XYZ file of C-alpha atoms in Angstrom:
402
model
C -0.391 0.118 -0.177
C 1.410 2.776 -1.200
C 1.882 5.398 1.750
C 2.384 9.073 2.868
C 5.868 9.410 2.022
C 5.192 7.707 -0.933
C 6.551 9.814 -3.581
C 3.604 8.569 -5.111
C 1.953 10.943 -3.333
C 3.387 14.196 -3.505
C 3.060 13.504 -7.318
C -0.765 13.767 -7.104
C -0.475 16.918 -5.211
C 1.509 18.807 -7.105
C -0.989 17.842 -10.402
C -3.872 18.473 -8.101
C -2.533 21.908 -7.444
C -1.988 22.241 -11.239
C -5.462 21.095 -11.776
C -7.230 23.448 -9.356
C -4.950 26.202 -10.349
C -5.406 26.302 -13.709
C -9.214 25.556 -13.587
C -9.574 28.671 -11.122
C -8.263 30.145 -14.171
C -10.087 28.581 -17.218
C -13.891 28.746 -15.400
C -15.824 32.127 -15.378
C -18.362 31.803 -12.522
C -16.970 33.758 -8.994
C -18.365 30.865 -7.201
C -15.965 28.116 -8.877
C -13.121 30.254 -9.373
C -13.684 30.169 -5.343
C -13.244 26.993 -5.180
C -10.289 26.200 -7.093
C -8.537 28.531 -5.051
C -9.447 27.014 -2.281
C -8.262 23.606 -3.978
C -5.268 25.113 -5.527
C -3.984 25.982 -1.218
C -5.443 22.467 0.501
C -3.165 20.406 -1.870
C -0.333 23.096 -1.722
C -0.496 22.518 1.778
C -1.018 19.474 2.182
C 2.246 19.337 0.343
C 3.651 21.138 2.662
C 2.777 19.210 5.435
C 4.202 16.059 3.119
C 7.222 17.003 2.961
C 7.105 18.017 6.809
C 6.531 15.290 7.300
C 9.170 12.368 4.548
C 12.176 14.928 6.428
C 11.517 13.932 9.797
C 10.189 10.429 9.054
C 7.507 10.745 11.055
C 3.831 9.666 10.456
C 5.528 6.387 8.131
C 1.893 4.805 7.436
C -2.200 6.703 7.434
C -3.008 4.410 10.523
C -0.450 6.127 12.477
C -2.443 10.446 11.037
C -6.157 8.570 11.853
C -4.303 7.244 15.546
C -3.758 10.798 15.758
C -6.133 12.911 14.906
C -8.843 10.483 17.029
C -5.321 10.669 19.192
C -7.941 11.337 22.954
C -4.597 12.890 24.610
C -5.515 10.770 27.689
C -2.936 7.849 27.306
C -5.727 5.309 26.246
C -5.799 4.000 22.687
C -4.083 3.405 19.609
C -4.987 -0.637 20.435
C -3.701 -1.606 23.352
C -5.873 -2.093 26.218
C -5.930 -0.101 29.453
C -5.245 -2.515 32.675
C -6.119 -1.474 36.401
C -2.822 -2.857 37.574
C -1.188 -6.020 37.028
C -3.352 -8.461 38.469
C -2.233 -12.956 39.591
C -3.573 -13.868 35.542
C -1.800 -10.896 34.591
C -0.584 -10.473 31.132
C -2.338 -13.592 29.387
C -5.837 -12.066 30.401
C -4.802 -8.359 29.003
C -2.379 -7.014 26.725
C -1.574 -6.745 22.684
C 1.003 -9.654 21.203
C 3.485 -7.695 19.654
C 8.053 -9.093 18.362
C 6.013 -12.133 20.597
C 6.001 -10.860 24.495
C 2.960 -8.558 25.782
C 2.779 -5.143 25.827
C 0.053 -3.474 28.016
C -0.842 -0.329 29.264
C -0.847 0.601 33.007
C -2.519 3.640 34.528
C -0.583 4.495 37.007
C -0.665 5.541 40.278
C 2.223 7.689 40.988
C 2.500 7.519 45.795
C 5.559 9.378 45.339
C 4.326 11.291 42.930
C 1.459 11.969 43.081
C 0.261 11.474 39.789
C -1.703 9.974 37.611
C 0.452 8.305 34.398
C 0.004 5.782 31.226
C 2.943 2.785 31.310
C 3.599 0.582 28.199
C 5.454 -2.018 29.411
C 6.232 -4.322 26.885
C 7.407 -8.349 28.436
C 9.851 -9.857 25.999
C 8.564 -13.396 25.615
C 11.162 -15.549 27.637
C 9.060 -13.027 30.286
C 6.419 -16.245 29.467
C 8.703 -19.185 29.144
C 8.705 -21.919 32.020
C 12.282 -21.923 31.523
C 12.153 -17.983 33.508
C 10.088 -18.760 35.962
C 11.833 -17.726 38.657
C 13.812 -15.328 36.539
C 14.126 -11.655 37.447
C 14.594 -9.336 34.360
C 16.993 -6.300 33.266
C 14.291 -3.170 32.690
C 15.427 -0.552 30.265
C 13.314 2.985 30.448
C 11.879 4.139 27.151
C 11.454 8.350 27.241
C 10.062 9.629 24.683
C 9.941 13.841 22.717
C 8.191 16.311 22.470
C 5.559 16.299 21.476
C 4.947 12.662 21.726
C 3.594 9.858 23.642
C 4.416 6.589 25.223
C 3.049 4.592 22.297
C 5.480 6.728 19.797
C 7.811 3.663 20.666
C 5.489 1.047 19.512
C 4.345 3.656 15.843
C 7.191 5.855 15.194
C 10.853 3.773 17.334
C 9.532 0.014 17.289
C 11.720 -0.887 20.160
C 9.401 -4.412 21.339
C 10.216 -5.662 17.564
C 14.331 -4.080 17.060
C 14.623 -5.500 20.241
C 13.467 -9.016 20.041
C 14.936 -9.448 16.405
C 17.996 -7.886 18.145
C 17.342 -11.542 20.475
C 16.515 -14.380 18.129
C 20.052 -12.924 15.991
C 21.696 -12.986 19.848
C 22.964 -9.297 19.443
C 21.057 -8.509 22.654
C 19.298 -9.651 25.318
C 15.639 -10.016 26.867
C 14.426 -6.638 28.367
C 12.224 -5.448 29.947
C 10.465 -2.464 28.792
C 8.578 0.642 30.515
C 7.939 3.650 28.093
C 5.998 5.726 30.520
C 3.862 8.859 29.738
C 6.695 12.382 30.747
C 4.380 14.580 30.316
C 0.543 13.969 30.600
C -0.610 14.791 27.344
C 1.209 14.881 23.413
C 1.171 18.474 23.394
C 2.659 19.566 27.043
C 6.364 19.671 27.816
C 7.359 19.466 31.799
C 11.588 18.166 29.989
C 11.164 15.512 33.156
C 11.467 17.956 35.613
C 9.727 18.853 39.244
C 8.179 22.298 38.378
C 7.715 24.260 41.453
C 4.347 24.464 43.193
C 3.770 21.633 39.263
C 3.940 18.371 37.794
C 6.847 16.799 39.968
C 7.650 14.818 36.726
C 11.232 13.646 37.611
C 9.813 11.990 41.289
C 6.659 10.409 38.796
C 9.852 8.453 36.618
C 12.742 8.144 38.182
C 10.863 6.366 41.402
C 6.968 5.877 41.155
C 7.928 3.865 37.686
C 11.005 1.789 38.424
C 9.233 1.228 42.218
C 5.460 -0.547 40.723
C 7.676 -1.992 38.098
C 9.925 -3.612 40.082
C 7.778 -4.314 42.566
C 5.064 -5.896 40.396
C 6.612 -7.736 37.428
C 9.889 -9.781 38.429
C 11.984 -7.363 36.877
C 15.634 -6.475 38.820
C 14.755 -3.143 41.407
C 16.523 0.034 40.274
C 19.968 -0.113 39.735
C 22.376 -1.862 37.634
C 19.712 -3.736 36.166
C 18.221 -1.053 34.724
C 18.841 1.429 31.709
C 17.565 4.403 30.895
C 16.882 6.045 26.830
C 15.413 8.822 24.972
C 14.792 11.013 21.970
C 15.483 14.831 21.986
C 13.546 16.581 24.854
C 13.716 12.512 26.525
C 17.282 12.411 25.260
C 17.790 15.209 28.031
C 15.279 13.767 30.430
C 17.667 10.589 30.413
C 21.569 12.766 31.034
C 19.899 14.857 33.756
C 17.312 11.798 35.175
C 20.397 9.691 35.525
C 23.724 12.144 36.676
C 21.040 13.432 39.932
C 19.713 9.499 40.069
C 23.257 7.804 40.087
C 21.871 4.407 42.000
C 18.318 4.301 40.096
C 19.863 3.274 35.841
C 22.681 1.605 35.665
C 23.321 2.341 32.158
C 21.612 5.592 30.085
C 21.504 6.384 26.121
C 20.713 10.063 25.064
C 19.614 9.948 21.432
C 19.827 13.324 19.448
C 19.320 15.537 23.166
C 20.016 18.694 24.582
C 22.829 19.288 27.445
C 21.140 22.199 29.708
C 16.863 23.355 29.775
C 15.324 25.265 28.253
C 13.239 28.092 29.772
C 10.514 27.042 29.334
C 7.788 24.414 29.999
C 5.072 23.952 27.564
C 1.828 23.587 30.230
C -1.531 23.672 29.728
C -1.226 27.547 31.325
C 0.861 28.769 28.954
C 5.256 28.509 28.791
C 6.479 28.621 32.325
C 9.539 28.622 33.720
C 10.234 25.025 35.693
C 11.920 26.508 38.272
C 10.325 30.274 38.935
C 13.400 32.307 38.145
C 15.713 29.872 40.886
C 19.321 29.255 39.162
C 20.582 27.421 41.225
C 17.780 25.227 40.570
C 18.644 25.057 36.771
C 22.753 24.944 37.348
C 21.307 21.927 40.054
C 19.385 20.307 36.267
C 22.512 21.495 33.674
C 23.952 18.122 32.300
C 26.899 19.169 31.547
C 27.612 21.977 34.702
C 26.457 18.142 37.603
C 29.416 16.780 35.338
C 31.890 20.152 35.508
C 30.680 19.932 39.131
C 31.362 16.031 39.996
C 34.657 14.664 42.179
C 36.603 12.679 40.243
C 35.507 10.076 41.566
C 31.468 10.298 41.542
C 29.423 7.017 40.800
C 27.839 7.732 37.228
C 26.092 5.224 35.186
C 27.503 3.782 31.949
C 26.495 6.562 28.254
C 25.649 5.549 24.903
C 25.207 8.628 22.344
C 23.703 8.951 19.266
C 22.749 12.019 16.817
C 21.633 12.097 13.069
C 24.833 13.488 11.138
C 23.216 17.078 9.075
C 22.079 17.625 12.772
C 25.317 19.358 13.487
C 23.655 21.077 16.797
C 23.012 17.401 18.354
C 26.663 15.599 17.744
C 28.044 18.965 18.691
C 26.427 18.557 21.981
C 27.093 15.110 21.893
C 30.941 15.241 21.872
C 31.194 18.653 24.977
C 29.214 16.125 26.825
C 31.441 12.988 25.835
C 34.956 15.142 26.411
C 33.616 15.808 30.084
C 32.324 12.052 30.029
C 35.588 11.311 29.262
C 37.453 13.094 32.589
C 35.763 11.143 34.689
C 37.311 7.982 33.232
C 34.218 7.034 30.741
C 34.755 6.381 27.060
C 31.094 6.323 26.392
C 30.691 5.335 22.645
C 29.147 7.839 20.342
C 27.541 6.543 17.048
C 27.116 9.423 14.377
C 23.955 8.008 11.804
C 24.952 9.355 8.251
C 22.965 10.957 5.960
C 19.815 11.833 8.697
C 19.110 14.173 11.912
C 16.998 15.813 14.147
C 14.699 12.977 13.243
C 12.547 9.700 13.340
C 14.900 7.810 10.776
C 18.059 8.784 13.479
C 15.389 7.312 16.269
C 14.804 3.939 14.380
C 18.445 3.444 13.484
C 20.010 4.516 16.937
C 17.467 1.085 18.437
C 20.077 -1.739 17.131
C 22.964 -0.205 18.155
C 21.439 0.868 21.497
C 20.215 -2.060 22.677
C 23.369 -4.034 21.506
C 25.470 -2.009 23.834
C 22.486 -2.285 26.563
C 21.867 -4.611 26.874
C 25.677 -6.145 27.864
C 26.404 -3.513 30.131
C 23.499 -3.791 32.196
C 23.623 -6.102 34.630
C 21.953 -9.371 34.452
C 18.787 -11.030 35.704
C 18.874 -12.815 38.594
C 17.353 -15.849 39.865
C 17.658 -19.144 37.967
C 16.589 -19.337 34.057
C 18.417 -20.180 30.842
C 21.522 -17.968 29.978
C 19.620 -14.757 28.326
C 22.550 -15.017 25.398
C 24.106 -17.646 25.036
C 25.710 -17.963 21.714
C 26.050 -13.219 21.325
C 27.779 -13.085 18.547
C 30.232 -9.832 19.961
C 30.161 -6.348 18.807
C 31.204 -4.992 15.259
C 33.516 -2.474 15.305
C 30.763 -0.263 13.617
C 27.525 -0.730 12.711
C 26.634 -0.415 8.693
C 24.901 3.124 9.362
C 27.200 5.105 10.615
C 29.789 7.341 9.969
C 31.946 5.289 12.688
C 33.026 3.050 14.818
C 31.834 3.696 17.944
C 34.306 4.022 20.764
C 35.902 1.548 22.899
C 34.893 1.160 27.023
C 36.533 2.249 29.486
C 38.307 -0.522 30.978
C 37.289 -2.644 35.112
C 38.677 -0.055 36.692
C 38.312 1.074 40.505
C 36.445 3.853 39.127
C 34.682 1.641 36.852
C 30.930 -0.549 37.255
C 31.002 -3.480 35.498
């Protein structure tokens, strides 16, 4: 089926614009000329929208557009059934089969933050294998960008499918994927911060979500068995939260992220400074400054970064962050993907090497069960989609996590 990014769609819109323009000049009826002018304007506008969509690689299919239009912003949609809580029979009676595992949509009440948010959880097929019945899996918490929702990780960036394929090819180990709503609405932006007199997003993401998931499922407790990954605004969230909660996450992946908070958040009441003018609080949530102020022997998660070669600002910022990590004796891999920018195409292509690296460096699951990846293939010197060889991970030292 012809998708919204197919070249035929552009040709049809162009032909429609030409036909409407020709009709406008040929007809002598004033009313018909108005209709023709409107049709020309509409096709030109749709052509522009299609061009932007193709550039950013956002909508891959027509159903994606329909789901966005039909989205009620409550987070309960897109064909994923909502369940109030995990039950003893979960997920046999609930959820949607995805990549051989289960994808469930939980409306979670955050005890510490007081927030009620959507959380998607992907349980790999190994979770239901009797051989893993007492095995506690590592987890990766995935943070979407803005505008966005947790379902972006299943629609625009197929995280469960990518991980499952990598596991089948013995290039990654199985893990539970946790995809929370980071801001409370598609068009809101909270940068995962605890806003003064506002939502406590940081507390929800770093305390409520890990505690609830690890306390309910066969998942390792927060620490070396938990990873954090995100793109764009979610990438900033990862850099900031991983440095502020170094005992909660063992590894962190930043995709096209930034490393200092934006001046304002988008809230239901409009643009607001999340720090209410408190420069000290802003500095404490600026990853670059936080790294500069940390002692040489500080306990840090392991970082992995990626950006698009055509997004010069993203790559420059990532290199600056990597340079600061090097001062802490951590050689963080930076993967620059050729021919892509700050878009979903970049983040889709980054998923495979990201999961390979994260599951390799996450502390494995606990309990009895088969080794998650007994014939795992060694990492290649570089990904064929990238323009450079990933940096070698630092050797084990007294300052290393692994």
